[in-house]
Tab-separated table of C-alpha atoms and ligand atoms in Angstrom:
chain	number	residue	atom	x	y	z
V	1	MET	CA	-31.968	-93.604	-16.605
V	2	THR	CA	-31.779	-91.514	-19.637
V	3	ILE	CA	-31.066	-92.376	-23.309
V	4	ASP	CA	-29.797	-89.914	-26.439
V	5	MET	CA	-32.548	-90.853	-28.665
V	6	ASP	CA	-30.286	-89.453	-31.573
V	7	LYS	CA	-27.441	-92.164	-30.803
V	8	CYS	CA	-29.538	-94.910	-30.160
V	9	SER	CA	-29.148	-97.101	-33.646
V	10	GLY	CA	-31.474	-100.301	-32.253
V	11	HIS	CA	-28.626	-102.539	-31.134
V	12	ALA	CA	-31.378	-103.640	-28.024
V	13	ARG	CA	-28.565	-104.704	-25.920
V	14	CYS	CA	-30.456	-102.849	-22.895
V	15	TYR	CA	-33.022	-104.869	-23.602
V	16	GLY	CA	-31.414	-107.810	-23.820
V	17	THR	CA	-29.840	-107.040	-20.079
V	18	ASP	CA	-32.957	-105.843	-18.618
V	19	PRO	CA	-36.088	-106.268	-20.966
V	20	ASP	CA	-38.257	-104.317	-18.420
V	21	LEU	CA	-36.889	-101.674	-17.700
V	22	PHE	CA	-35.233	-101.191	-21.061
V	23	GLN	CA	-38.044	-100.976	-23.620
V	24	ILE	CA	-38.268	-101.533	-27.193
V	25	ASP	CA	-40.405	-100.074	-30.113
V	26	ASP	CA	-41.349	-102.181	-33.167
V	27	SER	CA	-37.581	-101.933	-34.961
V	28	GLY	CA	-35.867	-102.541	-31.742
V	29	TYR	CA	-34.885	-99.071	-30.754
V	30	ALA	CA	-35.144	-97.526	-27.092
V	31	LEU	CA	-38.719	-96.716	-26.699
V	32	ARG	CA	-38.512	-94.511	-23.628
V	33	PRO	CA	-35.996	-91.699	-23.647
V	34	GLY	CA	-35.789	-91.502	-19.838
V	35	PHE	CA	-37.454	-93.049	-16.730
V	36	GLU	CA	-36.608	-93.937	-13.065
V	37	VAL	CA	-34.874	-97.198	-11.844
V	38	PRO	CA	-36.847	-98.936	-9.640
V	39	ALA	CA	-35.236	-99.654	-6.204
V	40	GLY	CA	-33.264	-103.004	-6.004
V	41	GLY	CA	-33.100	-102.727	-9.804
V	42	GLU	CA	-29.442	-100.712	-10.076
V	43	ASP	CA	-27.223	-103.208	-10.737
V	44	THR	CA	-28.802	-104.558	-13.572
V	45	ALA	CA	-29.598	-100.817	-14.784
V	46	ARG	CA	-26.103	-100.150	-14.804
V	47	GLU	CA	-25.161	-103.221	-16.634
V	48	ALA	CA	-27.706	-102.795	-18.957
V	49	ALA	CA	-26.468	-98.963	-19.680
V	50	ALA	CA	-22.678	-100.088	-19.441
V	51	SER	CA	-23.380	-103.016	-22.906
V	52	CYS	CA	-24.510	-100.114	-24.935
V	53	PRO	CA	-22.068	-100.068	-27.679
V	54	GLU	CA	-23.422	-96.421	-29.098
V	55	ARG	CA	-22.611	-95.169	-25.168
V	56	ALA	CA	-26.056	-93.620	-25.244
V	57	ILE	CA	-27.647	-94.873	-21.927
V	58	THR	CA	-26.031	-92.243	-18.834
V	59	ALA	CA	-27.261	-93.138	-15.210
V	60	GLN	CA	-27.501	-90.359	-12.782
T	1	MET	CA	4.773	-104.869	-43.042
T	2	SER	CA	7.275	-101.803	-44.375
T	3	VAL	CA	7.531	-98.645	-43.011
T	4	THR	CA	8.171	-96.693	-45.807
T	5	ASP	CA	7.646	-93.357	-44.595
T	6	PRO	CA	10.605	-93.044	-41.260
T	7	ALA	CA	10.001	-89.405	-40.885
T	8	PRO	CA	7.812	-88.841	-37.623
T	9	SER	CA	4.733	-88.721	-38.932
T	10	ARG	CA	1.019	-88.388	-37.742
T	11	CYS	CA	0.034	-91.168	-39.970
T	12	PRO	CA	2.908	-93.235	-41.208
T	13	ALA	CA	2.984	-95.016	-44.559
T	14	VAL	CA	2.562	-98.921	-44.494
T	15	THR	CA	2.201	-101.280	-47.200
T	16	TYR	CA	0.504	-104.518	-47.079
T	17	SER	CA	-1.639	-106.550	-49.273
T	18	PRO	CA	-5.317	-107.255	-47.909
T	19	HIS	CA	-5.450	-110.214	-50.368
T	20	GLU	CA	-3.068	-112.263	-48.952
T	21	GLN	CA	-4.349	-115.361	-46.793
T	22	ARG	CA	-2.444	-115.681	-43.764
T	23	PRO	CA	-2.717	-118.555	-41.095
T	24	VAL	CA	-5.582	-117.846	-38.443
T	25	GLY	CA	-4.585	-115.123	-36.104
T	26	GLU	CA	-1.615	-113.269	-38.071
T	27	TRP	CA	-3.720	-110.498	-39.422
T	28	THR	CA	-5.781	-109.912	-35.721
T	29	ALA	CA	-2.272	-109.573	-34.688
T	30	PHE	CA	-1.134	-107.456	-37.553
T	31	PHE	CA	-4.405	-105.012	-37.106
T	32	ASP	CA	-2.868	-104.970	-33.171
T	33	GLN	CA	0.459	-104.156	-33.832
T	34	LEU	CA	-0.936	-101.162	-36.396
T	35	ARG	CA	-2.790	-99.696	-33.357
T	36	ALA	CA	0.455	-99.892	-31.176
T	37	GLU	CA	2.280	-98.002	-33.883
T	38	ALA	CA	-0.226	-94.909	-34.033
T	39	PRO	CA	-3.838	-94.399	-34.466
T	40	VAL	CA	-3.817	-93.706	-38.122
T	41	VAL	CA	-1.474	-95.303	-40.808
T	42	ARG	CA	-2.089	-94.769	-44.598
T	43	ASN	CA	-1.654	-98.377	-46.484
T	44	THR	CA	-0.119	-97.464	-50.034
T	45	PHE	CA	-1.765	-100.250	-51.402
T	46	ALA	CA	-3.651	-100.053	-54.567
T	47	ASN	CA	-4.828	-96.210	-54.452
T	48	GLY	CA	-3.946	-95.901	-51.320
T	49	TYR	CA	-6.376	-95.454	-48.106
T	50	TYR	CA	-6.346	-94.626	-44.505
T	51	VAL	CA	-6.616	-96.813	-41.582
T	52	LEU	CA	-8.125	-95.965	-38.199
T	53	THR	CA	-6.903	-98.364	-35.477
T	54	ARG	CA	-8.198	-96.838	-31.793
T	55	TYR	CA	-12.095	-97.774	-30.386
T	56	GLU	CA	-12.678	-93.943	-29.918
T	57	ASP	CA	-11.704	-92.716	-33.672
T	58	ILE	CA	-13.808	-95.723	-34.929
T	59	LEU	CA	-17.045	-95.131	-32.755
T	60	SER	CA	-16.515	-91.960	-33.665
T	61	ALA	CA	-16.495	-92.065	-37.390
T	62	TYR	CA	-19.115	-95.017	-37.380
T	63	GLN	CA	-21.096	-92.649	-35.478
T	64	ASP	CA	-20.602	-89.490	-37.923
T	65	THR	CA	-22.062	-90.550	-41.242
T	66	ASP	CA	-21.960	-87.017	-42.815
T	67	THR	CA	-18.283	-86.816	-42.626
T	68	PHE	CA	-17.550	-90.999	-42.709
T	69	SER	CA	-20.029	-91.720	-45.476
T	70	THR	CA	-21.455	-94.702	-46.775
T	71	GLN	CA	-21.389	-93.798	-50.441
T	72	ALA	CA	-18.292	-96.003	-50.953
T	73	VAL	CA	-17.628	-98.615	-48.750
T	74	THR	CA	-14.988	-100.761	-50.269
T	75	VAL	CA	-11.363	-98.919	-50.257
T	76	MET	CA	-10.896	-100.339	-53.511
T	77	GLU	CA	-13.669	-98.614	-55.108
T	78	PRO	CA	-14.244	-94.801	-54.179
T	79	ASP	CA	-16.450	-94.362	-56.935
T	80	PRO	CA	-18.765	-97.343	-57.289
T	81	SER	CA	-21.716	-97.793	-60.248
T	82	TYR	CA	-23.655	-99.595	-57.569
T	83	ARG	CA	-25.705	-98.549	-54.242
T	84	TRP	CA	-26.615	-100.967	-52.252
T	85	ILE	CA	-29.750	-100.576	-50.332
T	86	PRO	CA	-29.915	-99.622	-47.798
T	87	HIS	CA	-26.363	-99.616	-46.364
T	88	MET	CA	-24.761	-97.244	-49.007
T	89	LEU	CA	-27.608	-94.763	-48.576
T	90	GLY	CA	-27.208	-91.482	-46.168
T	91	GLY	CA	-29.291	-89.231	-44.496
T	92	ASP	CA	-33.328	-89.354	-44.422
T	93	GLU	CA	-33.696	-91.695	-47.349
T	94	HIS	CA	-31.611	-93.929	-45.278
T	95	ARG	CA	-33.558	-93.317	-42.162
T	96	GLN	CA	-36.745	-93.965	-44.767
T	97	TRP	CA	-35.581	-97.467	-45.554
T	98	ARG	CA	-34.215	-99.004	-42.282
T	99	ARG	CA	-37.614	-97.632	-40.383
T	100	GLN	CA	-39.699	-99.778	-42.895
T	101	LEU	CA	-37.068	-102.547	-42.714
T	102	GLY	CA	-36.703	-102.398	-38.800
T	103	PRO	CA	-39.821	-104.367	-37.876
T	104	TYR	CA	-38.957	-107.487	-39.800
T	105	PHE	CA	-35.365	-107.885	-38.187
T	106	SER	CA	-36.152	-106.352	-34.294
T	107	PRO	CA	-35.627	-108.669	-31.639
T	108	ARG	CA	-39.331	-109.608	-31.308
T	109	ALA	CA	-39.660	-110.325	-35.084
T	110	ILE	CA	-36.515	-112.930	-34.962
T	111	ASP	CA	-37.832	-114.497	-31.904
T	112	GLY	CA	-40.820	-115.834	-34.161
T	113	LEU	CA	-38.437	-117.465	-36.608
T	114	ASP	CA	-36.290	-119.352	-33.987
T	115	ASP	CA	-38.387	-122.735	-34.760
T	116	ARG	CA	-37.772	-122.555	-38.654
T	117	ILE	CA	-33.990	-121.618	-37.666
T	118	ARG	CA	-33.351	-124.566	-35.307
T	119	SER	CA	-34.822	-126.784	-37.620
T	120	ARG	CA	-32.179	-125.897	-40.270
T	121	ALA	CA	-29.648	-126.469	-38.127
T	122	VAL	CA	-30.250	-129.654	-36.488
T	123	GLY	CA	-30.931	-131.001	-40.165
T	124	LEU	CA	-27.728	-130.285	-41.245
T	125	ILE	CA	-25.884	-131.151	-37.811
T	126	GLU	CA	-27.509	-134.503	-37.817
T	127	SER	CA	-26.681	-135.339	-41.829
T	128	PHE	CA	-22.496	-135.168	-40.210
T	129	ALA	CA	-23.028	-136.041	-36.393
T	130	ASP	CA	-22.504	-139.948	-37.089
T	131	ARG	CA	-19.228	-139.004	-39.559
T	132	GLY	CA	-16.754	-138.144	-37.021
T	133	SER	CA	-15.584	-135.100	-38.428
T	134	CYS	CA	-16.680	-132.104	-41.169
T	135	ASP	CA	-15.448	-129.138	-41.863
T	136	VAL	CA	-17.346	-126.707	-40.443
T	137	ILE	CA	-17.043	-124.118	-43.191
T	138	THR	CA	-18.063	-126.134	-45.851
T	139	ASP	CA	-20.663	-128.794	-44.694
T	140	PHE	CA	-22.436	-126.309	-42.180
T	141	SER	CA	-21.537	-122.591	-41.852
T	142	PHE	CA	-22.183	-121.980	-45.522
T	143	HIS	CA	-25.361	-123.891	-45.794
T	144	TYR	CA	-26.864	-122.737	-42.892
T	145	PRO	CA	-26.941	-119.182	-42.913
T	146	THR	CA	-28.063	-119.401	-46.780
T	147	THR	CA	-30.739	-121.519	-46.482
T	148	ILE	CA	-32.126	-119.140	-43.647
T	149	PHE	CA	-31.874	-116.630	-46.360
T	150	LEU	CA	-34.138	-118.342	-49.016
T	151	GLU	CA	-36.324	-118.905	-46.510
T	152	LEU	CA	-36.552	-115.533	-45.518
T	153	MET	CA	-36.665	-114.336	-48.783
T	154	GLY	CA	-39.624	-116.485	-49.847
T	155	LEU	CA	-37.070	-118.513	-52.533
T	156	PRO	CA	-37.283	-122.162	-53.165
T	157	VAL	CA	-34.355	-123.883	-50.603
T	158	GLY	CA	-33.888	-126.090	-54.351
T	159	ASP	CA	-31.572	-123.116	-55.645
T	160	LEU	CA	-29.560	-123.957	-52.859
T	161	ASP	CA	-26.430	-124.975	-54.820
T	162	ARG	CA	-27.095	-121.990	-57.230
T	163	PHE	CA	-26.538	-119.257	-53.976
T	164	MET	CA	-23.957	-121.172	-53.179
T	165	ALA	CA	-22.045	-121.098	-56.047
T	166	TRP	CA	-22.732	-117.364	-56.802
T	167	GLU	CA	-21.391	-116.794	-53.372
T	168	ALA	CA	-18.599	-118.253	-53.748
T	169	ASN	CA	-17.800	-116.309	-56.878
T	170	ILE	CA	-18.610	-113.018	-55.333
T	171	LEU	CA	-17.031	-113.429	-52.131
T	172	HIS	CA	-14.048	-115.413	-52.381
T	173	SER	CA	-11.399	-115.028	-54.951
T	174	ASN	CA	-12.524	-118.090	-57.438
T	175	GLY	CA	-10.234	-119.180	-59.995
T	176	SER	CA	-6.415	-119.219	-60.488
T	177	THR	CA	-5.648	-115.735	-62.169
T	178	PRO	CA	-6.958	-112.565	-61.501
T	179	GLU	CA	-8.529	-111.915	-64.452
T	180	GLU	CA	-10.413	-115.292	-63.782
T	181	ILE	CA	-11.411	-114.302	-60.341
T	182	ALA	CA	-13.057	-111.249	-61.883
T	183	HIS	CA	-14.600	-112.720	-64.512
T	184	ASN	CA	-16.289	-115.177	-62.242
T	185	ARG	CA	-16.880	-112.436	-59.992
T	186	THR	CA	-18.798	-110.576	-62.619
T	187	THR	CA	-20.828	-113.427	-64.041
T	188	ALA	CA	-22.060	-114.257	-60.666
T	189	MET	CA	-23.171	-110.688	-59.968
T	190	ALA	CA	-24.983	-110.527	-63.237
T	191	ALA	CA	-26.592	-113.717	-62.674
T	192	VAL	CA	-28.090	-112.712	-58.989
T	193	TYR	CA	-29.137	-109.616	-60.355
T	194	GLU	CA	-30.819	-111.414	-63.181
T	195	TYR	CA	-32.485	-113.958	-60.399
T	196	PHE	CA	-33.417	-111.237	-58.417
T	197	GLY	CA	-35.232	-108.911	-61.754
T	198	SER	CA	-37.466	-112.046	-62.030
T	199	VAL	CA	-38.363	-112.924	-58.258
T	200	ILE	CA	-39.151	-109.398	-58.141
T	201	ALA	CA	-41.480	-109.513	-61.460
T	202	ASP	CA	-42.857	-112.622	-59.983
T	203	ARG	CA	-43.722	-110.770	-56.303
T	204	ARG	CA	-45.552	-107.605	-58.050
T	205	ARG	CA	-47.989	-110.040	-59.436
T	206	ARG	CA	-48.200	-112.421	-56.334
T	207	PRO	CA	-47.080	-110.883	-53.419
T	208	GLY	CA	-46.601	-112.897	-50.466
T	209	ASP	CA	-45.129	-113.067	-46.764
T	210	ASP	CA	-41.424	-112.741	-47.683
T	211	LEU	CA	-39.088	-110.000	-47.646
T	212	VAL	CA	-38.981	-108.946	-51.436
T	213	SER	CA	-43.111	-108.535	-50.966
T	214	HIS	CA	-42.396	-106.974	-48.206
T	215	ALA	CA	-39.592	-104.576	-49.529
T	216	ILE	CA	-42.063	-103.563	-52.888
T	217	ALA	CA	-44.860	-102.486	-50.507
T	218	PHE	CA	-42.443	-99.512	-49.087
T	219	LYS	CA	-42.596	-95.958	-49.965
T	220	VAL	CA	-39.528	-93.265	-50.023
T	221	ASP	CA	-40.575	-89.607	-49.599
T	222	GLY	CA	-43.985	-91.040	-50.234
T	223	ARG	CA	-43.433	-92.633	-53.731
T	224	PRO	CA	-43.340	-96.574	-54.083
T	225	VAL	CA	-39.947	-97.819	-54.399
T	226	THR	CA	-38.853	-98.810	-57.932
T	227	ASP	CA	-37.682	-101.911	-59.234
T	228	ASP	CA	-34.286	-101.421	-59.468
T	229	GLU	CA	-34.136	-100.180	-55.815
T	230	VAL	CA	-35.819	-103.257	-54.802
T	231	LEU	CA	-33.008	-105.294	-57.028
T	232	SER	CA	-30.084	-102.903	-54.993
T	233	TYR	CA	-31.730	-103.905	-51.711
T	234	CYS	CA	-32.306	-107.903	-52.538
T	235	PHE	CA	-28.488	-107.644	-53.705
T	236	PHE	CA	-27.445	-106.101	-50.537
T	237	MET	CA	-29.320	-108.779	-48.272
T	238	PHE	CA	-27.574	-111.492	-50.357
T	239	MET	CA	-24.166	-109.942	-49.617
T	240	ALA	CA	-24.586	-109.205	-46.001
T	241	GLY	CA	-26.276	-112.067	-44.220
T	242	LEU	CA	-24.658	-115.527	-45.646
T	243	ASP	CA	-21.153	-114.958	-45.249
T	244	THR	CA	-20.762	-112.799	-42.324
T	245	VAL	CA	-22.788	-115.687	-40.082
T	246	ALA	CA	-20.513	-118.526	-41.672
T	247	ALA	CA	-17.604	-116.446	-40.555
T	248	ALA	CA	-18.297	-115.700	-37.179
T	249	LEU	CA	-19.553	-119.978	-36.658
T	250	GLY	CA	-15.967	-120.516	-38.280
T	251	TYR	CA	-14.260	-118.374	-35.844
T	252	SER	CA	-16.878	-119.711	-32.980
T	253	LEU	CA	-16.278	-123.107	-33.309
T	254	TYR	CA	-12.264	-122.615	-34.146
T	255	HIS	CA	-12.024	-121.092	-30.840
T	256	LEU	CA	-13.776	-123.959	-29.106
T	257	ALA	CA	-12.405	-126.618	-30.666
T	258	THR	CA	-9.051	-124.817	-29.879
T	259	HIS	CA	-10.322	-124.000	-25.966
T	260	PRO	CA	-11.497	-127.065	-24.108
T	261	GLU	CA	-12.133	-125.268	-21.042
T	262	ASP	CA	-14.695	-123.086	-22.316
T	263	ARG	CA	-16.362	-125.909	-24.599
T	264	ALA	CA	-16.620	-127.734	-21.154
T	265	ARG	CA	-18.408	-124.617	-19.986
T	266	ILE	CA	-21.130	-124.513	-22.191
T	267	VAL	CA	-21.528	-127.833	-22.697
T	268	ALA	CA	-22.364	-127.928	-18.834
T	269	ASP	CA	-24.420	-124.622	-19.057
T	270	PRO	CA	-25.505	-123.980	-22.519
T	271	ALA	CA	-27.214	-120.294	-20.959
T	272	LEU	CA	-23.588	-119.406	-21.216
T	273	ILE	CA	-23.844	-119.602	-24.694
T	274	PRO	CA	-25.215	-116.008	-26.013
T	275	SER	CA	-22.729	-114.129	-23.986
T	276	ALA	CA	-19.665	-116.540	-25.339
T	277	ILE	CA	-20.952	-115.132	-28.370
T	278	GLU	CA	-20.863	-111.664	-27.667
T	279	GLU	CA	-17.208	-112.291	-26.586
T	280	ILE	CA	-15.876	-114.335	-29.678
T	281	LEU	CA	-17.468	-111.560	-32.030
T	282	ARG	CA	-15.649	-109.115	-30.249
T	283	ALA	CA	-12.470	-110.925	-30.126
T	284	TYR	CA	-12.365	-112.479	-33.561
T	285	ALA	CA	-14.649	-109.603	-35.247
T	286	PHE	CA	-13.748	-109.660	-38.757
T	287	THR	CA	-15.115	-107.303	-40.861
T	288	ILE	CA	-13.162	-104.193	-42.142
T	289	PRO	CA	-15.550	-101.717	-43.479
T	290	ALA	CA	-14.676	-98.509	-45.020
T	291	ARG	CA	-15.859	-94.937	-45.609
T	292	LYS	CA	-15.398	-92.136	-47.746
T	293	VAL	CA	-14.637	-88.940	-46.269
T	294	THR	CA	-16.549	-86.235	-47.687
T	295	LYS	CA	-14.846	-83.240	-46.083
T	296	ASP	CA	-11.237	-82.139	-45.197
T	297	ILE	CA	-10.450	-83.525	-41.794
T	298	GLU	CA	-7.822	-84.673	-39.035
T	299	VAL	CA	-8.181	-87.644	-36.998
T	300	ALA	CA	-5.381	-88.055	-33.998
T	301	GLY	CA	-3.646	-85.370	-35.792
T	302	CYS	CA	-3.518	-86.794	-39.540
T	303	PRO	CA	-4.840	-84.747	-42.193
T	304	ILE	CA	-7.308	-86.871	-44.482
T	305	ALA	CA	-8.490	-85.058	-47.401
T	306	ALA	CA	-11.941	-84.799	-48.899
T	307	GLY	CA	-12.919	-88.170	-51.038
T	308	SER	CA	-10.112	-90.338	-49.403
T	309	MET	CA	-11.313	-93.506	-48.371
T	310	VAL	CA	-10.568	-94.793	-44.945
T	311	GLN	CA	-10.933	-98.321	-42.974
T	312	LEU	CA	-12.470	-98.937	-40.173
T	313	PRO	CA	-11.537	-102.278	-39.261
T	314	ILE	CA	-13.723	-103.510	-36.438
T	315	LYS	CA	-10.909	-105.558	-35.266
T	316	ALA	CA	-8.992	-103.035	-34.409
T	317	ALA	CA	-11.743	-101.392	-32.237
T	318	THR	CA	-12.514	-104.177	-30.148
T	319	ARG	CA	-9.241	-105.510	-29.358
T	320	ASP	CA	-8.115	-101.700	-27.972
T	321	GLY	CA	-7.104	-102.325	-24.582
T	322	SER	CA	-8.105	-98.630	-23.647
T	323	ALA	CA	-11.939	-100.039	-24.474
T	324	PHE	CA	-11.772	-103.563	-23.224
T	325	ALA	CA	-9.625	-104.966	-20.128
T	326	SER	CA	-7.187	-107.846	-21.314
T	327	PRO	CA	-8.567	-107.347	-24.962
T	328	ALA	CA	-6.917	-110.202	-26.417
T	329	GLU	CA	-8.516	-112.502	-23.962
T	330	VAL	CA	-11.183	-114.376	-24.685
T	331	LEU	CA	-13.659	-114.694	-21.315
T	332	ILE	CA	-16.838	-116.252	-22.675
T	333	ASP	CA	-18.392	-114.325	-19.563
T	334	ARG	CA	-17.119	-110.833	-20.275
T	335	LYS	CA	-19.694	-108.108	-18.953
T	336	PRO	CA	-20.631	-105.887	-19.801
T	337	ASN	CA	-19.650	-106.600	-23.326
T	338	ASN	CA	-20.303	-103.065	-25.329
T	339	HIS	CA	-18.306	-104.502	-28.324
T	340	ILE	CA	-19.367	-102.653	-32.137
T	341	ALA	CA	-18.646	-106.284	-33.767
T	342	PHE	CA	-21.668	-105.346	-35.576
T	343	GLY	CA	-20.393	-101.474	-36.274
T	344	ALA	CA	-22.474	-98.745	-34.432
T	345	GLY	CA	-24.293	-95.573	-35.660
T	346	PRO	CA	-27.282	-95.589	-38.072
T	347	HIS	CA	-25.723	-97.961	-40.138
T	348	ARG	CA	-25.047	-100.841	-37.502
T	349	CYS	CA	-25.903	-104.106	-38.789
T	350	LEU	CA	-29.742	-103.990	-39.351
T	351	GLY	CA	-29.664	-108.241	-39.531
T	352	SER	CA	-27.417	-108.209	-35.945
T	353	HIS	CA	-30.519	-109.770	-34.045
T	354	LEU	CA	-31.076	-112.741	-36.675
T	355	ALA	CA	-26.951	-113.349	-36.560
T	356	ARG	CA	-27.123	-113.496	-32.636
T	357	HIS	CA	-29.985	-116.211	-32.907
T	358	GLU	CA	-28.597	-118.074	-35.709
T	359	LEU	CA	-25.335	-118.161	-33.726
T	360	ALA	CA	-26.745	-119.348	-30.754
T	361	ILE	CA	-29.222	-122.002	-31.935
T	362	ALA	CA	-25.973	-123.728	-34.071
T	363	LEU	CA	-24.146	-123.497	-31.276
T	364	GLU	CA	-26.853	-125.235	-29.079
T	365	GLU	CA	-27.634	-127.732	-30.957
T	366	TRP	CA	-24.189	-128.871	-32.316
T	367	HIS	CA	-22.923	-129.021	-28.376
T	368	LYS	CA	-26.123	-131.266	-27.873
T	369	ARG	CA	-24.851	-133.449	-30.198
T	370	ILE	CA	-21.024	-132.906	-30.810
T	371	PRO	CA	-20.030	-131.861	-27.402
T	372	ASP	CA	-16.451	-133.286	-27.596
T	373	TYR	CA	-14.624	-132.231	-30.804
T	374	ARG	CA	-10.655	-130.967	-31.835
T	375	LEU	CA	-9.068	-129.928	-35.045
T	376	ALA	CA	-8.178	-132.321	-37.223
T	377	ASP	CA	-4.207	-132.960	-36.856
T	378	ASP	CA	-3.280	-132.156	-39.886
T	379	ALA	CA	-5.397	-128.345	-40.309
T	380	VAL	CA	-4.298	-125.837	-41.704
T	381	ILE	CA	-6.166	-122.904	-41.612
T	382	THR	CA	-5.591	-119.339	-43.214
T	383	GLU	CA	-7.551	-116.055	-43.853
T	384	LEU	CA	-7.649	-112.954	-45.442
T	385	GLY	CA	-6.430	-109.420	-44.495
T	386	ARG	CA	-9.975	-108.210	-45.643
T	387	SER	CA	-13.680	-109.140	-44.324
T	388	SER	CA	-13.744	-112.496	-44.248
T	389	GLY	CA	-13.632	-116.019	-42.563
T	390	PRO	CA	-11.369	-119.131	-41.797
T	391	ASP	CA	-11.117	-120.803	-45.520
T	392	THR	CA	-11.668	-124.089	-43.292
T	393	VAL	CA	-12.186	-125.484	-39.835
T	394	PRO	CA	-11.551	-129.305	-40.435
T	395	VAL	CA	-12.655	-130.776	-36.705
T	396	VAL	CA	-13.093	-134.761	-35.336
T	397	TRP	CA	-14.998	-136.242	-32.691
T	398	ALA	CA	-15.391	-139.557	-31.271
T	399	ARG	CA	-18.376	-141.223	-33.102
J	401	SF4	S1	-28.119	-100.463	-26.331
J	401	SF4	FE1	-28.129	-98.471	-26.866
J	401	SF4	S2	-28.557	-98.046	-29.137
J	401	SF4	FE2	-28.966	-100.349	-28.643
J	401	SF4	S3	-31.462	-99.959	-27.969
J	401	SF4	FE3	-30.592	-99.956	-26.408
J	401	SF4	S4	-29.984	-97.468	-26.078
J	401	SF4	FE4	-30.357	-97.927	-28.585
């Protein structure tokens, strides 16, 4: 998963879907620009990515 | 709508007054129709302005704040004398305010407010639950965010009635003639400024744990913020947080009163409430923000000159079939739902997390106490073609 930090505007919809994977900082913006999705978590990760209004998240 | 420019044009001219009060739903259908007509239309009303109608163009415009600037955010006022903070700031100045405000409005900060929000919701709902009828708007959805706003700003809840009166005069058309409406609006705005002026002076002497005191301690470019800046921040908070939640709550209860199958589902399974709210925000998106274009551009083949005002109606975006399947249908478990009801880009609504919690808690507590209700028989519900909500949502239930 990669997150375009310039596009992230702190909607926190990714976090709302999967708070373990999509961590946010104290202001509600994405904390990590990229990370591996653990096996088994692909579906929620994809759903979280698709719920970003800014389309800032890409699954690879 | 009257098409005044019949020649093939890439941005057809239309003429309509956004001040017109129409039966609920008609304005939404009207914006759907504009989208079907062209990606950009020009409303010749007042000074004239452009309206973008497609999801892609609207999202890009929100994200490109250099071109679509917030230095003017009302189509009728391309050169405003005011500068609401942080909304009308741009670039780094905006970023600095947002960064300092962020921690008070983040999902985590809002979680911590839930108990207070819940007790407000419960108190209000219990005040009319035994009556068997109420007007969602006047009895519930106006009071609710206003009391929460007063608490967050550290203001006495006893000032509620004054705030409600100011709110009505500023944000709604109160009065019988245009002059009277304008007069009521200006007088109320002056009163709000005066009120916050003395609150700021007081907090400078005796800071507390509230959003006014926190803002006074902010810095911009390394210098402390001025009283004028804090004042225009207070005024903006007042404008942004009251009517919007009230409108969203009005549409939510309107939808659930008129769609018993959706209501039955959330009564049986309150865990559906958050996704139902997202979907209602999408399908009934009501804010119609505007931006000022800073350079000559072209959108979908339509040339727009620097200095023009452009509207970015959220409902035009969130009901666009190229972005959402069955866009006119309300599917309360729609997933994923990446709607932009709170805008997008750096100016995305700062209060969105607070608004979501206020709405979720209100619907939870309402349906615990009043699970079965419907619109009153003689209900006539109207709305304006600008950011506003339903004027009234009268509902009845068995006692
Ligand atoms: S949903 Fe998108 S914009 Fe929001 S925090 Fe996540 S990445 Fe950022």
